[in-house]
Coordinates of C-alpha atoms in Angstrom, one line a residue:
Chain A
M1 CA -12.2 10.2 50.5
D2 CA -11.3 12.7 53.5
I3 CA -10.6 16.2 52.5
R4 CA -10.5 19.0 55.1
L5 CA -10.1 22.7 54.3
T6 CA -9.6 25.0 57.1
D7 CA -10.0 28.8 56.7
C8 CA -8.5 28.2 53.2
S9 CA -8.2 31.0 50.5
V10 CA -6.2 31.6 47.5
R11 CA -5.0 34.8 46.0
F12 CA -3.4 35.4 42.8
G13 CA -1.7 38.8 43.1
D14 CA -4.3 41.1 44.1
R15 CA -7.3 38.8 43.0
E16 CA -9.1 36.7 45.3
A17 CA -9.5 33.4 43.4
L18 CA -11.0 31.7 46.3
H19 CA -12.6 33.4 49.5
P20 CA -11.8 31.7 53.0
L21 CA -13.4 28.4 53.2
T22 CA -13.7 25.8 55.7
L23 CA -15.2 22.5 54.4
A24 CA -14.9 18.7 54.8
L25 CA -15.7 16.3 52.0
G26 CA -16.2 12.6 52.8
E27 CA -18.3 11.1 50.0
R28 CA -17.3 8.8 47.1
R29 CA -18.7 10.9 44.4
I30 CA -18.5 14.6 44.3
G31 CA -19.6 17.1 41.6
I32 CA -18.4 20.7 41.1
I33 CA -20.1 23.4 39.0
G34 CA -19.9 27.0 38.4
L35 CA -19.7 29.7 35.7
N36 CA -16.4 30.5 33.9
G37 CA -13.9 32.0 36.2
S38 CA -16.1 31.0 39.4
G39 CA -13.1 29.6 41.0
K40 CA -13.8 25.7 40.6
T41 CA -10.6 24.9 38.7
T42 CA -8.8 26.9 41.6
F43 CA -10.7 24.7 44.1
A44 CA -9.7 21.5 42.3
R45 CA -6.1 22.2 41.8
L46 CA -6.0 23.3 45.7
I47 CA -7.1 19.5 46.6
N48 CA -4.1 18.0 44.9
G49 CA -1.6 20.6 45.8
L50 CA -1.0 21.9 42.3
V51 CA -2.2 25.2 43.8
K52 CA -1.2 25.9 47.4
P53 CA -3.5 27.8 49.7
T54 CA -2.4 31.7 50.5
T55 CA -3.9 31.3 53.9
G56 CA -5.3 28.4 55.9
R57 CA -4.6 24.8 55.2
V58 CA -5.8 21.9 53.0
E59 CA -5.7 18.0 54.1
V60 CA -6.1 15.1 51.8
N61 CA -6.5 11.7 53.6
G62 CA -4.7 13.1 56.4
L63 CA -1.9 14.7 54.5
D64 CA -1.0 18.3 54.4
T65 CA -1.1 19.7 50.6
V66 CA 1.9 22.1 51.5
K67 CA 4.1 20.0 53.8
D68 CA 3.5 16.6 52.2
D69 CA 3.0 17.7 48.7
R70 CA 4.7 14.7 46.8
A71 CA 2.4 12.4 48.9
V72 CA -0.8 14.3 48.0
L73 CA 0.1 14.2 44.3
A74 CA 0.2 10.3 44.8
E75 CA -2.8 10.3 46.7
A76 CA -5.1 12.5 44.4
G77 CA -4.6 12.0 40.7
F78 CA -5.6 15.1 38.4
I79 CA -6.9 14.4 35.0
F80 CA -6.5 17.8 33.1
Q81 CA -9.0 19.8 31.0
N82 CA -7.0 19.2 27.8
P83 CA -5.9 15.7 28.3
Q84 CA -3.5 16.2 25.3
H85 CA -1.1 18.2 27.5
Q86 CA -1.2 15.3 30.0
L87 CA 0.2 12.7 27.7
I88 CA 3.9 13.5 27.4
M89 CA 5.6 10.4 25.7
P90 CA 4.9 9.5 22.0
I91 CA 3.6 6.0 22.4
V92 CA 0.5 5.3 24.5
S93 CA 2.3 2.3 26.4
D94 CA 5.5 4.3 26.8
D95 CA 3.6 7.1 28.5
I96 CA 1.8 4.9 30.8
A97 CA 5.0 3.1 31.7
F98 CA 6.9 6.4 32.2
G99 CA 5.4 7.3 35.4
L100 CA 6.0 3.7 36.9
K101 CA 9.5 3.7 35.7
N102 CA 10.3 6.8 37.7
R103 CA 9.2 4.9 40.9
G104 CA 11.9 2.4 40.3
L105 CA 9.5 -0.4 39.5
P106 CA 11.2 -3.6 37.7
A107 CA 10.4 -3.7 34.0
K108 CA 8.3 -6.9 34.2
E109 CA 6.0 -5.3 36.9
I110 CA 5.9 -2.2 34.8
S111 CA 4.8 -4.1 31.7
L112 CA 2.2 -6.1 33.6
R113 CA 0.7 -3.2 35.5
T114 CA 0.4 -1.1 32.1
E115 CA -1.3 -3.8 30.2
A116 CA -3.6 -4.4 33.1
V117 CA -4.6 -0.7 33.3
L118 CA -5.1 -0.5 29.6
A119 CA -7.4 -3.6 29.7
R120 CA -9.3 -2.2 32.5
F121 CA -10.1 1.0 30.6
G122 CA -10.9 -1.2 27.4
V123 CA -8.1 0.4 25.4
S124 CA -5.5 -2.4 25.2
H125 CA -5.8 -2.2 21.3
L126 CA -4.1 1.4 21.6
A127 CA -1.0 0.2 23.3
R128 CA 1.4 0.9 20.5
R129 CA -0.5 3.8 18.8
R130 CA 1.1 7.5 18.6
V131 CA -0.5 9.5 21.2
H132 CA -1.1 12.4 18.8
E133 CA -3.3 10.2 16.6
L134 CA -5.7 9.3 19.1
S135 CA -9.5 10.5 18.9
G136 CA -11.0 12.7 21.6
G137 CA -12.5 9.9 23.6
E138 CA -9.5 7.6 23.2
T139 CA -7.1 10.3 24.6
Q140 CA -9.7 10.9 27.5
L141 CA -9.5 7.1 28.3
V142 CA -5.6 6.9 28.0
A143 CA -5.3 10.1 30.2
M144 CA -7.4 8.4 32.9
A145 CA -5.6 5.1 32.7
S146 CA -2.1 7.0 32.8
V147 CA -3.2 8.5 36.1
V148 CA -4.9 5.5 37.5
V149 CA -1.9 3.2 37.0
T150 CA 0.0 5.0 39.7
G151 CA -2.5 4.0 42.2
P152 CA -4.2 7.3 43.4
K153 CA -7.0 6.8 45.7
I154 CA -9.0 9.9 44.6
L155 CA -9.3 11.0 41.1
I156 CA -9.8 14.7 40.2
L157 CA -11.4 15.3 36.6
D158 CA -11.4 18.7 35.3
E159 CA -14.0 19.0 32.4
P160 CA -13.5 15.3 31.2
T161 CA -16.4 15.4 28.4
N162 CA -15.3 18.7 27.2
Q163 CA -15.1 18.6 23.3
L164 CA -16.6 15.0 23.0
D165 CA -19.2 13.9 20.7
L166 CA -22.3 12.4 22.1
R167 CA -21.1 8.9 21.8
N168 CA -17.6 9.4 23.3
R169 CA -19.3 11.6 26.1
R170 CA -21.5 8.7 27.0
M171 CA -18.5 6.2 27.0
V172 CA -16.5 8.5 29.2
A173 CA -19.4 9.3 31.5
D174 CA -19.8 5.4 32.1
T175 CA -16.4 4.8 32.7
I176 CA -16.1 7.3 35.4
E177 CA -19.3 6.1 37.1
A178 CA -17.7 2.8 37.2
L179 CA -14.3 3.7 38.7
D180 CA -13.3 2.1 41.9
E181 CA -11.6 5.2 42.9
D182 CA -13.3 8.3 44.7
T183 CA -14.1 11.0 42.1
I184 CA -14.4 14.7 42.2
V185 CA -15.8 16.0 38.9
I186 CA -15.6 19.6 37.6
T187 CA -17.8 20.2 34.8
H188 CA -20.2 22.3 32.9
D189 CA -21.7 19.1 31.7
L190 CA -24.8 18.8 34.1
G191 CA -25.6 15.3 32.9
L192 CA -22.5 14.3 34.4
V193 CA -23.1 15.2 37.7
E194 CA -27.0 14.3 38.2
R195 CA -26.0 11.3 40.2
V196 CA -23.2 12.5 42.4
E197 CA -23.8 12.1 46.2
R198 CA -23.0 15.9 46.6
L199 CA -22.7 18.9 44.4
L200 CA -20.9 22.2 45.0
L201 CA -21.7 25.4 43.2
F202 CA -19.0 28.0 43.3
H203 CA -19.6 31.7 42.2
E204 CA -17.1 34.5 42.2
G205 CA -14.7 32.8 44.3
R206 CA -17.3 31.6 46.9
L207 CA -19.0 28.1 47.7
I208 CA -22.6 29.3 47.2
A209 CA -24.5 26.0 47.1
D210 CA -23.6 22.6 48.7
G211 CA -26.0 19.7 48.5
S212 CA -28.0 17.2 46.3
P213 CA -27.6 17.7 42.7
G214 CA -31.0 18.6 42.1
E215 CA -31.0 21.7 44.5
T216 CA -27.8 22.7 43.4
I217 CA -28.4 22.7 39.8
R218 CA -31.6 24.7 40.5
Y219 CA -29.4 27.4 42.1
Y220 CA -27.0 27.2 39.4
H221 CA -29.9 28.3 36.8
E222 CA -30.7 31.2 39.1
V223 CA -27.1 32.4 39.4
A224 CA -26.5 32.1 35.6
G225 CA -29.9 33.7 34.9
C226 CA -31.2 31.3 32.5
Chain B
M1 CA 16.1 22.9 36.9
N2 CA 12.6 23.0 37.4
T3 CA 10.0 21.1 35.3
R4 CA 8.8 24.4 33.5
D5 CA 12.4 25.0 32.4
L6 CA 12.7 21.5 31.1
V7 CA 9.3 21.7 29.2
L8 CA 10.2 24.8 27.6
I9 CA 13.7 23.5 26.6
A10 CA 11.9 20.5 24.8
L11 CA 9.1 22.6 23.3
F12 CA 11.7 24.9 21.8
A13 CA 13.7 21.9 20.6
A14 CA 10.4 20.8 19.0
I15 CA 9.7 24.3 17.4
V16 CA 13.2 24.1 15.8
V17 CA 12.3 20.8 14.4
V18 CA 9.1 22.1 12.8
L19 CA 10.9 25.1 11.5
G20 CA 12.8 22.7 9.6
L21 CA 9.9 21.4 7.9
I22 CA 8.8 24.8 6.5
P23 CA 9.8 25.1 3.0
P24 CA 12.5 27.6 2.5
I25 CA 11.9 31.0 0.8
T26 CA 14.2 32.6 -1.9
L27 CA 14.6 36.1 -2.0
G28 CA 15.7 37.6 -5.4
F29 CA 18.7 39.7 -4.3
I30 CA 20.3 36.7 -2.0
P31 CA 22.0 33.6 -3.6
V32 CA 21.1 31.1 -1.0
P33 CA 17.5 30.3 0.0
I34 CA 16.7 31.1 3.8
T35 CA 15.6 28.3 5.8
A36 CA 13.3 28.8 8.9
Q37 CA 15.3 26.5 10.7
S38 CA 18.6 28.6 10.6
M39 CA 16.7 31.3 12.4
G40 CA 16.2 28.9 15.3
V41 CA 19.6 29.9 17.1
M42 CA 18.6 33.6 17.2
L43 CA 14.9 33.1 18.1
A44 CA 16.0 30.6 20.9
G45 CA 18.5 33.0 22.5
C46 CA 16.2 35.9 22.2
I47 CA 12.9 34.3 23.5
I48 CA 14.0 31.8 26.3
G49 CA 17.2 33.2 27.2
A50 CA 20.9 32.1 27.4
R51 CA 20.7 28.8 29.4
R52 CA 17.5 27.3 28.3
A53 CA 18.4 28.3 24.5
A54 CA 21.7 26.4 24.7
L55 CA 20.2 23.3 26.5
S56 CA 17.5 23.4 23.8
F57 CA 20.1 23.2 21.0
L58 CA 22.2 20.4 22.9
L59 CA 19.0 18.6 22.9
F60 CA 18.5 19.3 19.2
V61 CA 22.0 18.1 18.5
L62 CA 21.3 15.0 20.5
L63 CA 18.2 14.4 18.1
V64 CA 20.5 14.9 15.1
A65 CA 23.4 12.3 16.5
I66 CA 20.9 9.6 17.5
G67 CA 19.7 9.4 13.9
L68 CA 16.5 11.5 13.6
P69 CA 16.1 13.4 10.4
V70 CA 15.5 16.8 12.1
L71 CA 17.5 19.1 10.0
S72 CA 15.9 21.0 7.2
G73 CA 15.3 18.8 4.0
G74 CA 15.2 15.7 6.1
R75 CA 18.7 15.4 7.0
G76 CA 20.2 13.9 10.3
G77 CA 22.4 11.3 11.8
L78 CA 26.2 11.1 12.5
A79 CA 27.1 11.7 8.8
I80 CA 26.0 15.5 8.8
L81 CA 28.1 16.0 12.1
A82 CA 31.2 14.3 10.7
G83 CA 30.7 16.3 7.2
P84 CA 32.0 19.9 6.4
S85 CA 29.1 21.8 8.0
G86 CA 29.1 19.8 11.4
G87 CA 30.9 22.9 13.1
F88 CA 27.8 24.9 12.5
I89 CA 25.6 22.4 14.0
I90 CA 27.7 21.9 17.2
G91 CA 28.4 25.6 17.3
W92 CA 24.4 26.3 17.3
A93 CA 24.4 25.7 21.3
V94 CA 27.1 28.3 22.0
A95 CA 25.8 30.8 19.5
A96 CA 22.3 30.5 21.0
Y97 CA 23.8 30.9 24.5
I98 CA 25.6 34.2 23.5
T99 CA 22.6 35.6 21.7
G100 CA 20.6 34.8 24.9
L101 CA 23.2 36.3 27.1
I102 CA 23.0 39.7 25.2
A103 CA 19.5 39.7 24.8
E104 CA 19.1 39.3 28.7
R105 CA 21.3 42.0 29.5
V106 CA 20.0 44.5 27.0
I107 CA 16.1 43.8 27.2
R108 CA 14.1 44.7 30.1
P109 CA 10.6 45.7 30.9
G110 CA 9.7 49.2 30.2
I111 CA 12.4 50.1 27.6
S112 CA 11.0 51.7 24.4
E113 CA 10.1 49.1 21.3
G114 CA 13.1 51.0 19.2
R115 CA 15.8 49.8 22.0
Q116 CA 13.9 46.4 22.2
L117 CA 14.4 45.9 18.4
I118 CA 17.8 47.2 18.3
G119 CA 18.6 44.9 21.3
F120 CA 17.6 41.6 19.9
F121 CA 19.0 42.6 16.6
L122 CA 22.4 43.0 17.9
A123 CA 22.0 39.8 20.0
S124 CA 21.1 37.9 16.6
V125 CA 23.8 39.4 14.8
V126 CA 26.5 38.8 17.4
G127 CA 25.3 35.3 18.5
G128 CA 23.6 33.9 15.6
I129 CA 26.1 35.1 12.8
L130 CA 29.6 36.2 14.4
V131 CA 30.0 33.4 17.1
L132 CA 28.3 30.8 14.8
Y133 CA 30.9 31.5 12.0
A134 CA 33.8 31.7 14.6
I135 CA 33.0 28.0 15.1
G136 CA 31.9 26.9 12.0
V137 CA 34.5 28.4 9.6
P138 CA 37.5 27.2 11.3
W139 CA 36.0 23.8 11.6
L140 CA 35.1 23.5 8.1
S141 CA 38.7 24.7 7.1
F142 CA 40.0 22.0 9.3
V143 CA 38.3 19.2 8.2
T144 CA 38.2 20.0 4.2
G145 CA 41.7 21.4 4.4
T146 CA 40.4 24.8 2.6
P147 CA 42.6 27.5 3.7
L148 CA 40.9 29.7 6.6
V149 CA 41.0 32.9 4.5
A150 CA 39.2 31.2 1.5
A151 CA 36.8 29.7 3.9
A152 CA 35.8 32.8 5.7
G153 CA 35.7 34.8 2.2
G154 CA 33.3 32.2 0.6
S155 CA 31.0 32.3 3.7
L156 CA 30.6 36.1 3.2
A157 CA 28.2 34.9 0.5
F158 CA 25.9 33.9 3.3
I159 CA 26.0 37.1 5.0
P160 CA 23.1 39.0 3.4
G161 CA 20.8 36.1 3.9
D162 CA 22.0 35.9 7.5
L163 CA 21.3 39.8 8.2
V164 CA 17.7 39.2 6.6
K165 CA 17.3 36.2 9.2
A166 CA 18.5 38.4 12.0
G167 CA 15.8 41.1 11.1
I168 CA 13.0 38.5 11.0
A169 CA 14.1 36.8 14.1
T170 CA 14.1 40.2 15.8
L171 CA 10.6 41.0 14.7
A172 CA 9.4 37.5 15.9
A173 CA 11.3 37.8 19.1
R174 CA 9.7 41.3 20.0
A175 CA 6.3 40.0 19.1
V176 CA 6.8 37.0 21.5
Y177 CA 8.4 39.3 24.1
A178 CA 5.2 41.5 23.8
G179 CA 2.8 38.7 24.0
Y180 CA 4.4 36.3 26.4
P181 CA 7.7 37.2 27.9
L182 CA 10.0 34.5 29.0
L183 CA 13.4 36.1 28.7
P184 CA 14.9 36.2 32.1
A185 CA 16.2 39.8 32.9
R186 CA 19.8 40.3 34.0
A187 CA 21.1 43.3 36.1
Chain C
M1 CA 6.9 12.0 10.6
L2 CA 10.1 11.8 12.7
T3 CA 10.9 8.3 12.0
S4 CA 14.5 7.4 12.7
L5 CA 17.0 7.0 10.0
Y6 CA 17.8 3.3 11.2
V7 CA 17.3 0.6 8.7
E8 CA 15.9 -2.7 9.6
G9 CA 18.3 -5.3 9.0
Q10 CA 20.5 -8.6 10.1
T11 CA 24.0 -7.7 8.8
W12 CA 26.8 -8.2 11.2
F13 CA 27.2 -4.3 11.6
H14 CA 23.4 -4.1 12.7
R15 CA 24.5 -6.7 15.4
A16 CA 27.7 -5.2 16.6
P17 CA 27.3 -3.4 19.8
V18 CA 26.6 0.3 19.7
R19 CA 29.5 1.2 22.0
A20 CA 32.0 -0.6 19.8
K21 CA 30.5 1.3 16.7
L22 CA 30.8 4.6 18.3
I23 CA 34.4 4.0 19.5
A24 CA 35.3 2.9 16.0
L25 CA 33.9 6.0 14.5
L26 CA 36.0 7.9 17.0
A27 CA 39.1 6.0 16.3
L28 CA 38.6 6.0 12.6
S29 CA 38.1 9.9 12.6
I30 CA 41.4 10.1 14.6
A31 CA 43.3 7.6 12.2
L32 CA 42.1 9.4 9.0
F33 CA 43.4 12.6 10.1
A34 CA 46.5 11.2 11.0
T35 CA 47.6 10.2 7.5
N36 CA 47.8 12.1 4.3
S37 CA 48.7 9.1 2.1
P38 CA 46.0 8.3 -0.6
L39 CA 47.5 5.0 -0.6
L40 CA 45.9 4.4 3.0
L41 CA 43.0 6.6 2.5
L42 CA 41.7 5.0 -0.9
P43 CA 41.3 1.6 0.9
A44 CA 39.5 3.2 4.0
F45 CA 37.1 5.0 1.7
L46 CA 36.4 1.8 -0.4
L47 CA 36.0 -0.2 2.9
C48 CA 33.5 2.5 4.3
G49 CA 31.5 2.5 1.0
G50 CA 31.4 -1.1 0.8
L51 CA 30.0 -1.2 4.5
Y52 CA 27.4 1.5 3.9
F53 CA 26.2 0.0 0.7
S54 CA 25.9 -3.5 2.2
L55 CA 23.6 -2.6 5.1
G56 CA 20.2 -3.1 2.8
L57 CA 19.6 0.5 1.8
T58 CA 18.5 0.8 -1.8
L59 CA 21.0 2.8 -3.9
R60 CA 18.4 5.7 -4.1
Q61 CA 18.0 5.8 -0.2
A62 CA 21.8 5.4 0.3
F63 CA 22.6 8.3 -1.8
A64 CA 19.8 10.5 -0.7
R65 CA 21.3 10.3 3.0
V66 CA 24.8 11.3 1.9
G67 CA 24.1 13.3 -1.1
V68 CA 23.9 17.0 0.3
V69 CA 27.1 16.2 2.4
F70 CA 29.0 15.0 -0.6
F71 CA 27.9 17.7 -2.8
T72 CA 29.4 20.2 -0.2
I73 CA 32.6 18.1 -0.1
L74 CA 33.0 18.1 -3.7
V75 CA 32.3 21.9 -4.1
L76 CA 34.9 22.7 -1.4
A77 CA 37.2 20.4 -3.4
V78 CA 36.7 22.3 -6.6
V79 CA 37.7 25.5 -4.5
N80 CA 40.7 23.7 -3.1
L81 CA 41.9 22.8 -6.6
F82 CA 42.8 26.3 -7.1
L83 CA 44.4 26.7 -3.5
I84 CA 46.3 23.5 -2.6
P85 CA 48.1 20.8 -4.4
V86 CA 46.1 18.2 -6.2
P87 CA 47.2 15.0 -4.2
D88 CA 46.4 17.1 -1.0
V89 CA 42.8 17.5 -2.5
L90 CA 42.3 14.0 -3.3
A91 CA 43.4 13.0 0.4
L92 CA 41.1 15.6 1.9
V93 CA 38.1 14.1 -0.3
L94 CA 38.9 10.5 0.4
R95 CA 39.2 11.1 4.0
L96 CA 36.0 13.1 4.6
M97 CA 34.0 10.8 2.2
A98 CA 35.3 7.7 4.3
L99 CA 34.3 9.4 7.5
V100 CA 30.8 10.3 6.5
L101 CA 30.1 6.8 4.9
F102 CA 31.1 5.1 8.4
A103 CA 29.2 7.8 10.2
A104 CA 26.0 7.1 8.1
A105 CA 26.5 3.4 8.5
V106 CA 26.6 3.6 12.3
T107 CA 23.3 5.7 12.1
A108 CA 21.6 3.4 9.7
T109 CA 22.3 0.4 11.9
T110 CA 21.5 1.8 15.4
T111 CA 18.1 2.3 17.0
I112 CA 17.1 5.5 18.9
G113 CA 16.8 3.2 22.0
A114 CA 20.2 1.9 21.6
F115 CA 21.8 5.2 21.3
M116 CA 19.8 6.6 24.3
D117 CA 21.1 3.7 26.5
E118 CA 24.7 4.8 25.4
V119 CA 23.9 8.4 26.1
T120 CA 22.6 7.4 29.6
V121 CA 26.1 5.7 30.0
L122 CA 27.8 8.8 28.9
L123 CA 25.9 11.0 31.1
R124 CA 26.9 9.1 34.1
P125 CA 29.7 11.2 35.2
L126 CA 27.7 14.1 34.8
E127 CA 25.0 12.9 36.8
R128 CA 27.4 12.1 39.4
L129 CA 28.4 15.7 39.8
G130 CA 24.9 16.6 40.0
L131 CA 24.8 18.4 36.6
V132 CA 22.4 16.7 34.7
R133 CA 19.7 13.9 35.3
A134 CA 19.6 11.1 32.5
A135 CA 16.1 10.5 33.3
D136 CA 15.3 14.3 32.5
V137 CA 17.3 14.0 29.1
S138 CA 15.2 11.0 28.1
L139 CA 12.0 12.9 29.3
A140 CA 13.0 15.8 27.2
L141 CA 13.6 13.8 24.3
G142 CA 10.1 11.9 24.8
L143 CA 8.6 15.5 24.9
V144 CA 10.1 16.6 21.7
L145 CA 9.1 13.4 19.7
R146 CA 5.7 13.7 21.3
F147 CA 5.0 17.3 20.4
V148 CA 6.6 17.7 17.0
P149 CA 3.4 16.4 15.2
D150 CA 1.2 18.9 17.5
I151 CA 3.4 21.8 16.7
F152 CA 3.5 20.9 12.9
A153 CA -0.5 20.6 12.9
R154 CA -0.5 24.0 14.6
Y155 CA 1.7 25.6 12.1
Q156 CA -0.7 24.3 9.3
A157 CA -3.7 25.4 11.1
I158 CA -2.2 29.1 11.3
R159 CA -1.2 28.9 7.5
E160 CA -4.9 28.0 6.9
A161 CA -6.1 30.9 9.1
H162 CA -3.9 33.0 7.1
R163 CA -5.4 31.9 4.0
A164 CA -9.0 32.1 5.1
R165 CA -8.5 35.9 6.1
G166 CA -6.7 36.4 2.8
V167 CA -3.6 37.4 4.6
P168 CA -0.4 36.7 2.8
I169 CA 1.7 33.7 4.2
R170 CA 5.0 35.2 5.6
P171 CA 7.3 33.4 7.7
L172 CA 7.3 36.5 10.2
T173 CA 3.5 36.4 10.8
I174 CA 3.4 32.6 11.3
I175 CA 6.6 32.1 13.5
G176 CA 5.5 34.7 16.2
P177 CA 2.0 33.1 16.9
L178 CA 3.5 29.6 16.4
I179 CA 6.1 30.2 19.2
I180 CA 3.6 32.0 21.6
L181 CA 0.9 29.1 21.1
T182 CA 3.3 26.4 21.7
L183 CA 5.1 27.8 24.7
K184 CA 2.0 28.9 26.6
D185 CA 1.3 25.2 26.9
A186 CA 4.6 24.9 28.9
D187 CA 2.8 25.5 32.2
T188 CA 0.0 23.0 31.8
I189 CA 2.5 20.3 30.4
A190 CA 4.8 21.1 33.2
A191 CA 2.0 20.9 35.7
A192 CA 0.8 17.5 34.2
I193 CA 4.6 16.1 34.7
D194 CA 4.6 17.2 38.5
A195 CA 0.9 15.9 39.0
R196 CA 2.0 12.6 37.4
G197 CA 5.1 12.5 39.7
F198 CA 7.3 11.9 36.5
R199 CA 10.3 13.5 38.2
R200 CA 10.2 11.9 41.5
Q201 CA 13.5 11.7 43.2

């Protein structure tokens, strides 16, 4: 991936959610940690243009998140903290197909791609199931499939293992590690970022550590005071 | 229309469907049981405003028309729209719009709680009762041949229940306005 | 929850094109209101009834679907007996019941998908005027079907919470929180729709 932030800050009303930051991210596996309200989710949303910078600019693979916001959304897929909110059609395969339909693809192509992506995530058996009946782990996998099917090069995952039991957590973690796409994982689950190439730590709206997982996690314990 | 409006419209229609699944309550002094769903018009207008409320109910009528059993008691389909009370269902969209229009004009941040309550009640009574009956009763009279005066007289039996609904809708709308205001303000 | 009133079947009415059925319904309603003669309305009633009861519904299901409407029609007919001449009352009852039966027959033989295709066609003129987008209508419809079970589950959870705290279950104390909690999701759902490019031009 090639993400560049130049003097970028975010303000909501009079609250500085992210202090001015200049940063370049080029690795394939990146993790982001921090306490609640530290600015890590704001940072993640900044990268795919869901949040626009108040000052400065953000470029994702050469695209500006303000000027080319549609293109950025296609380039960087976002998997939300509560994947339930992301699946918006009643049946799994319809949900996955819906994103493709709006791109004007022929029906044949849509069903082929839908089947392929479900198979890739090992959830072909869920194709005709109702979205609201899926388990937590299934929902997370289907949510990932629904984003990956549209072909983003970068995936941003916000708390992907939140509320999952041990077995589902393991399954989702393995799936993320095996993805062909570049990933940025925001999480409280330190096990999930132990092996990333670069781990960022946010605290009170500032980037305070940026390095290998071992170092950054040590800082995190200091900041959290435990 | 932005995506958030579209989602609010759809979610409110879904809430109205769920209100139809709540068992009706009977009050001793009122002849007809009160269904939570029939408060939907008043709630929609007072909570999400005229335009979104009207679109929400057009969507709801579409659900009825295409054969989903979304009306309270699991009813739905074209037969209901063709029957004597079809006018009330089709009138919901207009009623919600008028309710919203009044609420948007009366309610603004900073006015006292008492004025908010009066505003929501007024909007609910005018939109959710007067306007609705002004559409539903002549329709019923037309399709069933019951003379207009008799049809209007008969529907008086429903007025006490409707006033109770307006009261409940007022309190609920005020609670939502305090917790998560969505009503657009109009000058 | 929320299964359509469509009934699986292979009758000729199932196979008839939706548009033809809807046009027939419209034409029938105009024709039935154009006459007052029981001699024409009685056969119409019998034909519509025959059609409706031949679609593969059990008698019980068939009556359950039109029962409430028929009950209203009959109550109003009894009132009418005191107000207008008896032959007129008969004509009114036959006409309305025929119409309701035919409408119920259309509903029972048409899937949601087939209806939505017709809705898309009907919306085309409005779409050309830039007033509405058919894709938005199907998206909104999908959202309703998707979120009704979640909202109902939330209703039950709120009710449980009332019970657990020993608070009496009143519609007012349930409806307020139910609406707030549901509408608060709107922002995230809208963000997800935009993030996934569902409304791309």
